[in-house]
PDB file of C-alpha atoms and ligand atoms in Angstrom:
ATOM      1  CA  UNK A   1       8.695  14.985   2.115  1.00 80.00           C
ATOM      2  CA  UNK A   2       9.309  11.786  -0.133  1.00 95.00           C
ATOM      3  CA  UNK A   3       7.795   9.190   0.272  1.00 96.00           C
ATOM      4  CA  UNK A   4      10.337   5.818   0.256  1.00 97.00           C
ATOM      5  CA  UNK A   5      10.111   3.423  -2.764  1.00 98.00           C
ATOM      6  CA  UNK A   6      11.228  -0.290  -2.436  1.00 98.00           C
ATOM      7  CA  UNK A   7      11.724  -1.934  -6.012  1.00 98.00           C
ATOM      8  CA  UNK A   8      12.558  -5.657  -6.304  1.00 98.00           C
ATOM      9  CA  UNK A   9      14.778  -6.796  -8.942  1.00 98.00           C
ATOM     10  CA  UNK A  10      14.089  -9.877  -9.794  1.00 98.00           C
ATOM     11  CA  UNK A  11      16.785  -9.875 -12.036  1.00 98.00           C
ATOM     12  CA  UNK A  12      16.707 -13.563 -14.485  1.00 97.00           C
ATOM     13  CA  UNK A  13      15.112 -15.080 -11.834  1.00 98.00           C
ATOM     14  CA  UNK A  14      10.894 -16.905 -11.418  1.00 96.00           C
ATOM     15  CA  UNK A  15       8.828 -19.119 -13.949  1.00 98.00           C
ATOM     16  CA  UNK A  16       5.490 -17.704 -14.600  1.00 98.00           C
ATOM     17  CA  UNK A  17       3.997 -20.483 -11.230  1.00 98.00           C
ATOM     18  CA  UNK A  18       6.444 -19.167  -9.434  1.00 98.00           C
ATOM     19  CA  UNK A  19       5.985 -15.757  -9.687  1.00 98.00           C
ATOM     20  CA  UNK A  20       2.164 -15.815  -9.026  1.00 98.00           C
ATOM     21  CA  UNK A  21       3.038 -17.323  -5.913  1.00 98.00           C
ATOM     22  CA  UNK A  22       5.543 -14.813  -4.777  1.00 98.00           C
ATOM     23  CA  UNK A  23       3.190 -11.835  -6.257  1.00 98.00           C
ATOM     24  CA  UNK A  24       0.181 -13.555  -3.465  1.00 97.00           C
ATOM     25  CA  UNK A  25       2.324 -14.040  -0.755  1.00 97.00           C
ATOM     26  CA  UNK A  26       3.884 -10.745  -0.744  1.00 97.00           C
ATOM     27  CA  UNK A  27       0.287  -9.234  -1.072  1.00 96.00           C
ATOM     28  CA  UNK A  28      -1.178 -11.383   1.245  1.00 94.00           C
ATOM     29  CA  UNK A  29       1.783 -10.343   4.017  1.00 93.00           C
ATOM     30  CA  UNK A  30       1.831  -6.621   2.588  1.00 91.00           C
ATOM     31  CA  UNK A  31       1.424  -4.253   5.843  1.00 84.00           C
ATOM     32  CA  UNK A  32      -1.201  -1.276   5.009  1.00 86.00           C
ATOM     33  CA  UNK A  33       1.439   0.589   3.508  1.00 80.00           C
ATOM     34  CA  UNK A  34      -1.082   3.244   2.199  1.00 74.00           C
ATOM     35  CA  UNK A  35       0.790   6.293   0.877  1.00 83.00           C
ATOM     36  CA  UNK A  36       3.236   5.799   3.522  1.00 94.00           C
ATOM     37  CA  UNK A  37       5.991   3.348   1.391  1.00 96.00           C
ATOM     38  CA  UNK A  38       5.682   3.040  -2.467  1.00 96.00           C
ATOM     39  CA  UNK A  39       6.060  -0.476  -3.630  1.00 97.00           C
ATOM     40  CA  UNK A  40       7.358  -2.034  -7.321  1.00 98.00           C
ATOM     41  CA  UNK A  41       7.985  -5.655  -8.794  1.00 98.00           C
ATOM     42  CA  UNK A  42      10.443  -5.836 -11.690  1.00 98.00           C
ATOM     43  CA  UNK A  43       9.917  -8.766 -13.132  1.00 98.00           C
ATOM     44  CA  UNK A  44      11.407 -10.064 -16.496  1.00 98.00           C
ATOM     45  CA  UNK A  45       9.699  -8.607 -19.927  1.00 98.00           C
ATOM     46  CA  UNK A  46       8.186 -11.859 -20.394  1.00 98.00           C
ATOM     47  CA  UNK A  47       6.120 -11.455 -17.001  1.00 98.00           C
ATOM     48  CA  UNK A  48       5.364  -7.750 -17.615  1.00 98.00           C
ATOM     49  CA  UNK A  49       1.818  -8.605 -18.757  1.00 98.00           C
ATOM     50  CA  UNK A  50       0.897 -11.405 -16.377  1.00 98.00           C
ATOM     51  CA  UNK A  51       2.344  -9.729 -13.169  1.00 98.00           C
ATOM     52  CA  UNK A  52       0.284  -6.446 -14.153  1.00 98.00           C
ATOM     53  CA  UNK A  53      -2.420  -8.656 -14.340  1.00 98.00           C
ATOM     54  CA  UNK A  54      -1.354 -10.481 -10.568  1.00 98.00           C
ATOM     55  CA  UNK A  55      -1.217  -7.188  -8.732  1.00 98.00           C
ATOM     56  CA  UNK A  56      -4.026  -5.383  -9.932  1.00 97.00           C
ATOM     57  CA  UNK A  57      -6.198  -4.075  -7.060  1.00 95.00           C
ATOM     58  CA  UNK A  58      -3.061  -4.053  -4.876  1.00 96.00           C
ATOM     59  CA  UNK A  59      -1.087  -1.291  -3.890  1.00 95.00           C
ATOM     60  CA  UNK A  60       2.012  -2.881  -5.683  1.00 97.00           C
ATOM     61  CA  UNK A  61       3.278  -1.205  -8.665  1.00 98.00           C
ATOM     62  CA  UNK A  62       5.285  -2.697 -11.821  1.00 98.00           C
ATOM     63  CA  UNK A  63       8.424  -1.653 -13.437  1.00 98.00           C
ATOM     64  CA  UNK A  64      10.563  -3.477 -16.157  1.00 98.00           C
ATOM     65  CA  UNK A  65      14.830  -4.370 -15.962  1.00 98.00           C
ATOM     66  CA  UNK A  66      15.803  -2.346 -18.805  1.00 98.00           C
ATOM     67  CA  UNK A  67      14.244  -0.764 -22.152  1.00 98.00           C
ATOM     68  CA  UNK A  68      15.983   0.044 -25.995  1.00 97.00           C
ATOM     69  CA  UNK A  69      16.162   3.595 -26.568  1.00 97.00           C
ATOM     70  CA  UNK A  70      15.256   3.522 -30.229  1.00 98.00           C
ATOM     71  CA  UNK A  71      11.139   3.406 -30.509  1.00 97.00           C
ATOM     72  CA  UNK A  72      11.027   0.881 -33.526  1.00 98.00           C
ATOM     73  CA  UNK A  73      12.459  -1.141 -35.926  1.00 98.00           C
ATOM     74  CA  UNK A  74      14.764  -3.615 -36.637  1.00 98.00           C
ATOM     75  CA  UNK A  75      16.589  -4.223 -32.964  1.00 97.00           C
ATOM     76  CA  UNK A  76      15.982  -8.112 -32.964  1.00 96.00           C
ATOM     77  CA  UNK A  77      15.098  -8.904 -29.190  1.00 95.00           C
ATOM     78  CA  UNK A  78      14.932  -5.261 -27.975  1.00 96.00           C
ATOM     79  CA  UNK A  79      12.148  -3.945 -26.380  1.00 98.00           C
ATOM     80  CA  UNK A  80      11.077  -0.411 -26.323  1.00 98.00           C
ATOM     81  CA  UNK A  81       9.844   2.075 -23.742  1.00 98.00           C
ATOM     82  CA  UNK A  82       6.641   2.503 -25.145  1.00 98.00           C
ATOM     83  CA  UNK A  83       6.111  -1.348 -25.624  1.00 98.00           C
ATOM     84  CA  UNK A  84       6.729  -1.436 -21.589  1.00 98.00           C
ATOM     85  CA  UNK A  85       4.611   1.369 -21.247  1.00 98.00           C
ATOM     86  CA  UNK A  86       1.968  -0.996 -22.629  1.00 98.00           C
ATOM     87  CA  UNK A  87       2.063  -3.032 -20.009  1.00 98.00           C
ATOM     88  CA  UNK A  88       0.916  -1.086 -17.462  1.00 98.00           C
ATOM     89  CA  UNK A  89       4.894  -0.771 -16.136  1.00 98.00           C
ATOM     90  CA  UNK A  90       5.472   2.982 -14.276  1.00 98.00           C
ATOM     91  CA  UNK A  91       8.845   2.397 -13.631  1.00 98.00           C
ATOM     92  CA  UNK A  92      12.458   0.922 -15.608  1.00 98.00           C
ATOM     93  CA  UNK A  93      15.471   0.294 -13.958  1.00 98.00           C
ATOM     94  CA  UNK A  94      18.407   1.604 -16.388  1.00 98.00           C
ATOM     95  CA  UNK A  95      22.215   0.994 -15.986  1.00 97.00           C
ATOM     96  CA  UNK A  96      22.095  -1.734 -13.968  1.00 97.00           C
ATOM     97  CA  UNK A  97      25.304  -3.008 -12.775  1.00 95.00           C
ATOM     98  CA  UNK A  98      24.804  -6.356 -14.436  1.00 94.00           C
ATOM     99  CA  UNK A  99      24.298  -4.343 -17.602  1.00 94.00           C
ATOM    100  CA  UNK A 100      27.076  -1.683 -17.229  1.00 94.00           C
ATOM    101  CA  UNK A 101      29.749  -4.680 -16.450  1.00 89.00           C
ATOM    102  CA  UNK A 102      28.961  -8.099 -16.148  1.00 80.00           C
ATOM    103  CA  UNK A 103      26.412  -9.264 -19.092  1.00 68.00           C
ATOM    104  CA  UNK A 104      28.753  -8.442 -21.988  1.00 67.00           C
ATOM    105  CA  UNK A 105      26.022  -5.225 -23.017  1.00 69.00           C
ATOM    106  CA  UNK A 106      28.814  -3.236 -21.824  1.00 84.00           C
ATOM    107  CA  UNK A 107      26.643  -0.575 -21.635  1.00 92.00           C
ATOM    108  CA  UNK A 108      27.868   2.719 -21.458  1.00 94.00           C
ATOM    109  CA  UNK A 109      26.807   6.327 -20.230  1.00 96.00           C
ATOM    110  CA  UNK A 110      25.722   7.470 -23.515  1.00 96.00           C
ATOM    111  CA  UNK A 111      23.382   4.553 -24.308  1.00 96.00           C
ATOM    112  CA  UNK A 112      21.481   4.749 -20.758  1.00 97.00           C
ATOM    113  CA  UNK A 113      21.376   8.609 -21.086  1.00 97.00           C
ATOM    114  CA  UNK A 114      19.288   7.474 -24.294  1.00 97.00           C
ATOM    115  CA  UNK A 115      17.636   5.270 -22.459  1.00 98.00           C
ATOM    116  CA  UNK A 116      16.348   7.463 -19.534  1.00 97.00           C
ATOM    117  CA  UNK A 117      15.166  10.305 -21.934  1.00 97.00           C
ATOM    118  CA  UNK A 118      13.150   7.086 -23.945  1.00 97.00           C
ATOM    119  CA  UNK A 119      11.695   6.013 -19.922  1.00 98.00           C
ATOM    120  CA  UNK A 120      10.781   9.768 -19.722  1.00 97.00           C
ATOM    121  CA  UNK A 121       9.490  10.354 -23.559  1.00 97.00           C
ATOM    122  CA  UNK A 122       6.752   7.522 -22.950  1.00 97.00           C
ATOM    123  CA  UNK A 123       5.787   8.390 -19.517  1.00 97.00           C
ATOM    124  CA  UNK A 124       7.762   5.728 -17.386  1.00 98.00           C
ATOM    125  CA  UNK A 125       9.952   6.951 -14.640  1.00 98.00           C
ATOM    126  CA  UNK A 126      13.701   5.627 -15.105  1.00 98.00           C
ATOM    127  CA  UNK A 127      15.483   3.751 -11.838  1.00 98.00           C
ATOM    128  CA  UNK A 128      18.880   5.037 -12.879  1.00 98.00           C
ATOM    129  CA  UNK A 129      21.263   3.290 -10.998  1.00 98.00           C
ATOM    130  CA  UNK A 130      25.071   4.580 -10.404  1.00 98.00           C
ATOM    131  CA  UNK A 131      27.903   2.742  -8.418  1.00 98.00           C
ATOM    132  CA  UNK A 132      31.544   2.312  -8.024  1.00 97.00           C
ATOM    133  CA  UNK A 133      33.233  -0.848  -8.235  1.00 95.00           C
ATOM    134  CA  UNK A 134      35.722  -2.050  -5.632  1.00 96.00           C
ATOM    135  CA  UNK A 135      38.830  -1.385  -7.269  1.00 96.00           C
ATOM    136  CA  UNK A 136      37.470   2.349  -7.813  1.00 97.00           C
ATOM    137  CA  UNK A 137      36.406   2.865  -4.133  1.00 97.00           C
ATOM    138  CA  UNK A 138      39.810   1.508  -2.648  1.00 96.00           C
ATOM    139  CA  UNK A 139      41.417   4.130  -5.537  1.00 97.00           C
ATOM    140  CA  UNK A 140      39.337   7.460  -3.565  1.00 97.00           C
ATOM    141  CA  UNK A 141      37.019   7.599  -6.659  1.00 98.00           C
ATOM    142  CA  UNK A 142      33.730   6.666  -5.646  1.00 98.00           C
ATOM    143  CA  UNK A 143      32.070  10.569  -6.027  1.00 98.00           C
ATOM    144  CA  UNK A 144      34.051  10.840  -9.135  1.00 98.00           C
ATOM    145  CA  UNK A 145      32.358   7.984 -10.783  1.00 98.00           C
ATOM    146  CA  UNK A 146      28.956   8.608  -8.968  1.00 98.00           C
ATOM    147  CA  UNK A 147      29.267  12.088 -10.183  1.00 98.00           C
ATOM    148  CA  UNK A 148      30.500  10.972 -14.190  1.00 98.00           C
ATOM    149  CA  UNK A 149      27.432   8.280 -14.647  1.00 97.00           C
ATOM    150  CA  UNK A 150      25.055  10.621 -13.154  1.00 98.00           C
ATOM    151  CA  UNK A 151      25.804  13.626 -15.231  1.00 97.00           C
ATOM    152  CA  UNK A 152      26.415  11.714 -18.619  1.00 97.00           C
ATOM    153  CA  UNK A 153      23.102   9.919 -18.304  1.00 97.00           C
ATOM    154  CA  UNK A 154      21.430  13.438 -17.217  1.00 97.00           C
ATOM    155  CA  UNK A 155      22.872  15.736 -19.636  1.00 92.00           C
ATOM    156  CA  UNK A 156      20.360  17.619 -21.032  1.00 94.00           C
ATOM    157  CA  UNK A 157      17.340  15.942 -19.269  1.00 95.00           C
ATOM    158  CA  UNK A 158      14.814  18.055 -17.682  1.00 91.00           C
ATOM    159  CA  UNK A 159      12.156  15.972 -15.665  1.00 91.00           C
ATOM    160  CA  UNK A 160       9.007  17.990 -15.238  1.00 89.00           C
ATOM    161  CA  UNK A 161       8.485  16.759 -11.606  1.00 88.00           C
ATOM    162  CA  UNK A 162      10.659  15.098  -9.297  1.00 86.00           C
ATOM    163  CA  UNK A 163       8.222  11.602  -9.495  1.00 86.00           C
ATOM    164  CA  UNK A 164       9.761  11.736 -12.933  1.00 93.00           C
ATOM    165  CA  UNK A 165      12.691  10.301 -12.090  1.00 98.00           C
ATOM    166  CA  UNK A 166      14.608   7.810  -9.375  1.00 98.00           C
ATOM    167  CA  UNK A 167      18.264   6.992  -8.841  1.00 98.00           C
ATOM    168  CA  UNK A 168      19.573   4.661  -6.799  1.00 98.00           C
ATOM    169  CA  UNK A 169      23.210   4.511  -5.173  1.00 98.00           C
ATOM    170  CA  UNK A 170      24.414   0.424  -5.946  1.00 98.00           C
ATOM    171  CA  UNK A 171      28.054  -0.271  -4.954  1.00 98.00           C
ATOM    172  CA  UNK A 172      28.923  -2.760  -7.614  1.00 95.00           C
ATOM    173  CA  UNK A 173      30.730  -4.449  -4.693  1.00 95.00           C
ATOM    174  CA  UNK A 174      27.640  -4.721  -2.492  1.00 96.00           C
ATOM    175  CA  UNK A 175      25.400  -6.112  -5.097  1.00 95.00           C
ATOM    176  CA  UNK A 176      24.609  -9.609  -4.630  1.00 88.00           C
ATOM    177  CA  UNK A 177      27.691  -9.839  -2.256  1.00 91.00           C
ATOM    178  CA  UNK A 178      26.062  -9.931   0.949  1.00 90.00           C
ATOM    179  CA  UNK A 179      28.435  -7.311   1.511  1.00 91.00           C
ATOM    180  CA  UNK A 180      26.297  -3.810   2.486  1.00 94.00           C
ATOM    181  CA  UNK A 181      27.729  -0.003   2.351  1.00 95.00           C
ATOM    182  CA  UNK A 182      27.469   0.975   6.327  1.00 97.00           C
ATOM    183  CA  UNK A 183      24.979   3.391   6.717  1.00 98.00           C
ATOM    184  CA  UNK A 184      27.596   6.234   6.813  1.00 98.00           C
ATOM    185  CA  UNK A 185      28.922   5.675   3.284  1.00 98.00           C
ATOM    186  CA  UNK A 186      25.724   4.831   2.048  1.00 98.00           C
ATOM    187  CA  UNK A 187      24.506   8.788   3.340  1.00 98.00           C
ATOM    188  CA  UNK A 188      27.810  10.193   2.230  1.00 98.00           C
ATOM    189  CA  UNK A 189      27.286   9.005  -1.106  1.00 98.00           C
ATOM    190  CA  UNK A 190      23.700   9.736  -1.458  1.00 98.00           C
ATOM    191  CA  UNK A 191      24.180  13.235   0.185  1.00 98.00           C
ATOM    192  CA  UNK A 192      26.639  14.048  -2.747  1.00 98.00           C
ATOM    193  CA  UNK A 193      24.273  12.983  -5.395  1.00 98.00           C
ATOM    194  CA  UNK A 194      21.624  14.933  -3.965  1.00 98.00           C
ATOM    195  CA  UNK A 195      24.113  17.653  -4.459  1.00 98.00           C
ATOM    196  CA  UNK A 196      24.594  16.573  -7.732  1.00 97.00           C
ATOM    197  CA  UNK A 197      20.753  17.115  -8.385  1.00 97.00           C
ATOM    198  CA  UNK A 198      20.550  19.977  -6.813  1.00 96.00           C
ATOM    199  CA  UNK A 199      23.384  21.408  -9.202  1.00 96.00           C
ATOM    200  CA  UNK A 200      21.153  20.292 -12.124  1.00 95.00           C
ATOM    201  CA  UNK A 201      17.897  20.693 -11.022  1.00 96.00           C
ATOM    202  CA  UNK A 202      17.706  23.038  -7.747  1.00 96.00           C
ATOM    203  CA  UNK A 203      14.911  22.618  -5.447  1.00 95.00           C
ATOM    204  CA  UNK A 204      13.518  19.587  -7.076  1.00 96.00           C
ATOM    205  CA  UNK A 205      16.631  17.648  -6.157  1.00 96.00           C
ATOM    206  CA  UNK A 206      15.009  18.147  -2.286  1.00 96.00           C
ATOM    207  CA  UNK A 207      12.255  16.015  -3.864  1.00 96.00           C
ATOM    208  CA  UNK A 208      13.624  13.124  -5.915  1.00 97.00           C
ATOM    209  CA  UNK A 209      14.254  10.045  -4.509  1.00 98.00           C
ATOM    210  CA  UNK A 210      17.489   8.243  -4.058  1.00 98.00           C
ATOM    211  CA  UNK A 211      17.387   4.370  -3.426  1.00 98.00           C
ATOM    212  CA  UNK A 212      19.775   2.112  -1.947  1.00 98.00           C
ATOM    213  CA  UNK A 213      20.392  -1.017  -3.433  1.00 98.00           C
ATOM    214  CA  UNK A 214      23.240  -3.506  -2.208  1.00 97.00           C
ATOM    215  CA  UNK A 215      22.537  -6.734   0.204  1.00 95.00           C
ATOM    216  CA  UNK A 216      19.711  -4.833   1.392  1.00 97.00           C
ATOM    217  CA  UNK A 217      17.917  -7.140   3.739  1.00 97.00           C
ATOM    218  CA  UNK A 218      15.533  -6.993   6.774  1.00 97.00           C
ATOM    219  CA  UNK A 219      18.010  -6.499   9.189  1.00 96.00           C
ATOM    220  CA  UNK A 220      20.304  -4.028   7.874  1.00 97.00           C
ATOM    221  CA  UNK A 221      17.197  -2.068   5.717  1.00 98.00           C
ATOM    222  CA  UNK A 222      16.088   0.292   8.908  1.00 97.00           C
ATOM    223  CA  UNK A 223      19.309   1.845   9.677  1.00 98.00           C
ATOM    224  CA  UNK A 224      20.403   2.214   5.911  1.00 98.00           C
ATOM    225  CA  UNK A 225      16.808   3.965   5.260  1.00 98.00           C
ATOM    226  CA  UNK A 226      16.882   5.608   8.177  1.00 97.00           C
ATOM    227  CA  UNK A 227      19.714   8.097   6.844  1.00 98.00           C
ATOM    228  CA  UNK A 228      18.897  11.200   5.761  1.00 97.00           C
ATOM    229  CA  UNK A 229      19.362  11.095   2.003  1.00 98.00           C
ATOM    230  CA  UNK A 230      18.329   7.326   2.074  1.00 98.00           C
ATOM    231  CA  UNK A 231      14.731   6.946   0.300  1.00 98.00           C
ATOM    232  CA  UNK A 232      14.448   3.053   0.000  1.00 98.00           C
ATOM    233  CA  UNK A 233      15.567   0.241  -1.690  1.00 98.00           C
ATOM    234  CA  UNK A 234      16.262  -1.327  -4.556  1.00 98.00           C
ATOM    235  CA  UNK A 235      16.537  -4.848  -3.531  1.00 98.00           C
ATOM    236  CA  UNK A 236      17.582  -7.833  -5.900  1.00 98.00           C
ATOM    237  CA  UNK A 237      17.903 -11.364  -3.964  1.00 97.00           C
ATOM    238  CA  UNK A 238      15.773 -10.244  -1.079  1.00 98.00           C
ATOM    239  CA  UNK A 239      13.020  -9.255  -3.227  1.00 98.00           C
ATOM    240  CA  UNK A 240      12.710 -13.151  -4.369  1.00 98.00           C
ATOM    241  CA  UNK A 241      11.218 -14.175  -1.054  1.00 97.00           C
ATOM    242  CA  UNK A 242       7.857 -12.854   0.904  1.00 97.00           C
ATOM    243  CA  UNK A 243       9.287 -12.708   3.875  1.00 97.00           C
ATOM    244  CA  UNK A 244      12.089 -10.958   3.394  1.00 97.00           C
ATOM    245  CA  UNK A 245      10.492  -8.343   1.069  1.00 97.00           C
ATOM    246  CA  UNK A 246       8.229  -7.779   3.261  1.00 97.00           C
ATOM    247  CA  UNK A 247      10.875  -7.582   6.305  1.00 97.00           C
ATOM    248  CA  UNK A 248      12.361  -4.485   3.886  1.00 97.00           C
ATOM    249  CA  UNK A 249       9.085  -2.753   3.592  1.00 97.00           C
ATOM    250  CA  UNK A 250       7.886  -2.650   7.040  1.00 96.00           C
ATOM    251  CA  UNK A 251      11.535  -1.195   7.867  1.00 96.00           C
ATOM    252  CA  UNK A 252      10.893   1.586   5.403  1.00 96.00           C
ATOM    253  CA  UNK A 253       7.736   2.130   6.921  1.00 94.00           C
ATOM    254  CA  UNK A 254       8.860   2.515   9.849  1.00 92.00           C
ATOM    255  CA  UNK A 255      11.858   5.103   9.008  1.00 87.00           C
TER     256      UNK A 255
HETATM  257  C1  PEP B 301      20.358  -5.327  -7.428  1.00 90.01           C
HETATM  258  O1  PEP B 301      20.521  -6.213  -8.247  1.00 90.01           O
HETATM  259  O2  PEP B 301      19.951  -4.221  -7.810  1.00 90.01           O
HETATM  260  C2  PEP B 301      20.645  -5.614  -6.030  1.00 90.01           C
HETATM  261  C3  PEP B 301      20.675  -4.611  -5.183  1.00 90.01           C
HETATM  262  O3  PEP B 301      20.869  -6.929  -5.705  1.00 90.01           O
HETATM  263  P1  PEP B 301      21.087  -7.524  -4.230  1.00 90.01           P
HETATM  264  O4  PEP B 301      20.036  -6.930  -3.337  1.00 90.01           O
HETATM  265  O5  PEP B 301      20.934  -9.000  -4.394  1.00 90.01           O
HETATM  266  O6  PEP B 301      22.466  -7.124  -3.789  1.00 90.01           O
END
């Protein structure tokens, strides 16, 4: 049984007012989500200490956008895992589209493998993310890349449990879009990265939960979590409002 996590990106987005005031109204419109539907903010680094701070007594959680894989010294403007440890942060999302492509990081599979075994080494549970872009669906090479980015960042890794470690399945196409995977190629690709897991980690791929994350919104979020392999969201610009982050939740906890 897993139990669904929704995780807003908030990608470069909030001043500190700003995010207090999203932090309340979400809690304040937060069904009783219990143990039912895990819930996580990702907030900028800067608002890592204040947001811990905003949802304490809450049942929402805290993860960061990204971590440095080395632990110390001089990486001018990097911040380490242990640093968002500090924070109170459980979870990181690593390879991020944005980051992989778009930024100018040009991040590739070797640094974020680094970076999920520093998540793991100081306790935080990485949100590896994995996608295709358009030009490599339309060429038949979605599982190929899927497959490529989730082995290279994996290699080697061992997590002890499966609450160790997320991935989530973001179309580079889908992200910020408004474009969604239907639900079918959403579970096809999720069902072959659980095969994936299962290759590297047996039985405790049954466990570990993949996200979707692509123009997920209230009204496409039940039948996209309702697939099999589907175990929530990672949600960027529908994560920035109460409402709608709210809208996702109650669809998770109703799937
Ligand atoms: C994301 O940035 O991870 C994301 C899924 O964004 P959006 O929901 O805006 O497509």
């Amino acid at each position: 049984m897993r139990t669904p996590l929704i995780a807003g990106n908030w990608k470069m987005n909030m001043d500190l007012h700003s995010a207090r005031v999203l932090v309340s109204g979400i809690v304040s419109e937060l069904p009783a989500v219990a143990d039912k539907v895990e819930v996580a903010i990702c907030p900028s680094y800067v608002y890592l200490f204040p947001m811990a701070k905003a949802i304490a007594g809450s049942p929402l959680q805290l993860g960061a956008q990204d971590l440095f894989f080395e632990s110390a010294g001089a990486f001018t403007g990097e911040v380490s895992a242990a640093m968002v440890a500090d924070t109170g942060a459980r979870y990181a999302i690593l390879g991020h589209s944005e980051r992989r492509h778009t930024i100018g990081h040009l991040e590739d599979d070797w640094m974020i493998h680094r970076k999920v075994a520093a998540a793991l080494a100081a306790s935080l549970t990485p949100i590896l993310c994995v996608g295709e872009t358009l030009a490599e669906r339309e060429a038949g090479q979605t599982l190929e890349v899927v497959t490529f980015q989730l082995v290279a960042a994996l290699n080697g890794i061992k997590p002890a449990k499966a609450s160790d470690l997320v991935v989530a399945y973001e179309p580079v196409w889908a992200i910020g879009t408004g474009k969604t995977a239907t639900p079918q190629q959403a579970q096809e690709v999720h069902a072959h990265i659980r095969a994936e897991l299962r290759g590297l980690y047996g039985d405790l791929a049954d466990e570990i939960r993949i996200l979707y994350g692509g123009s997920m919104k209230p009204d496409n979020a039940a039948e996209l979590i309702g697939q099999a392999d589907v175990d929530g969201g990672l949600i960027g610009g529908a994560s920035l409002k109460p409402a709608s982050f709210v809208g996702i939740i109650a669809a998770a906890l109703a799937s």
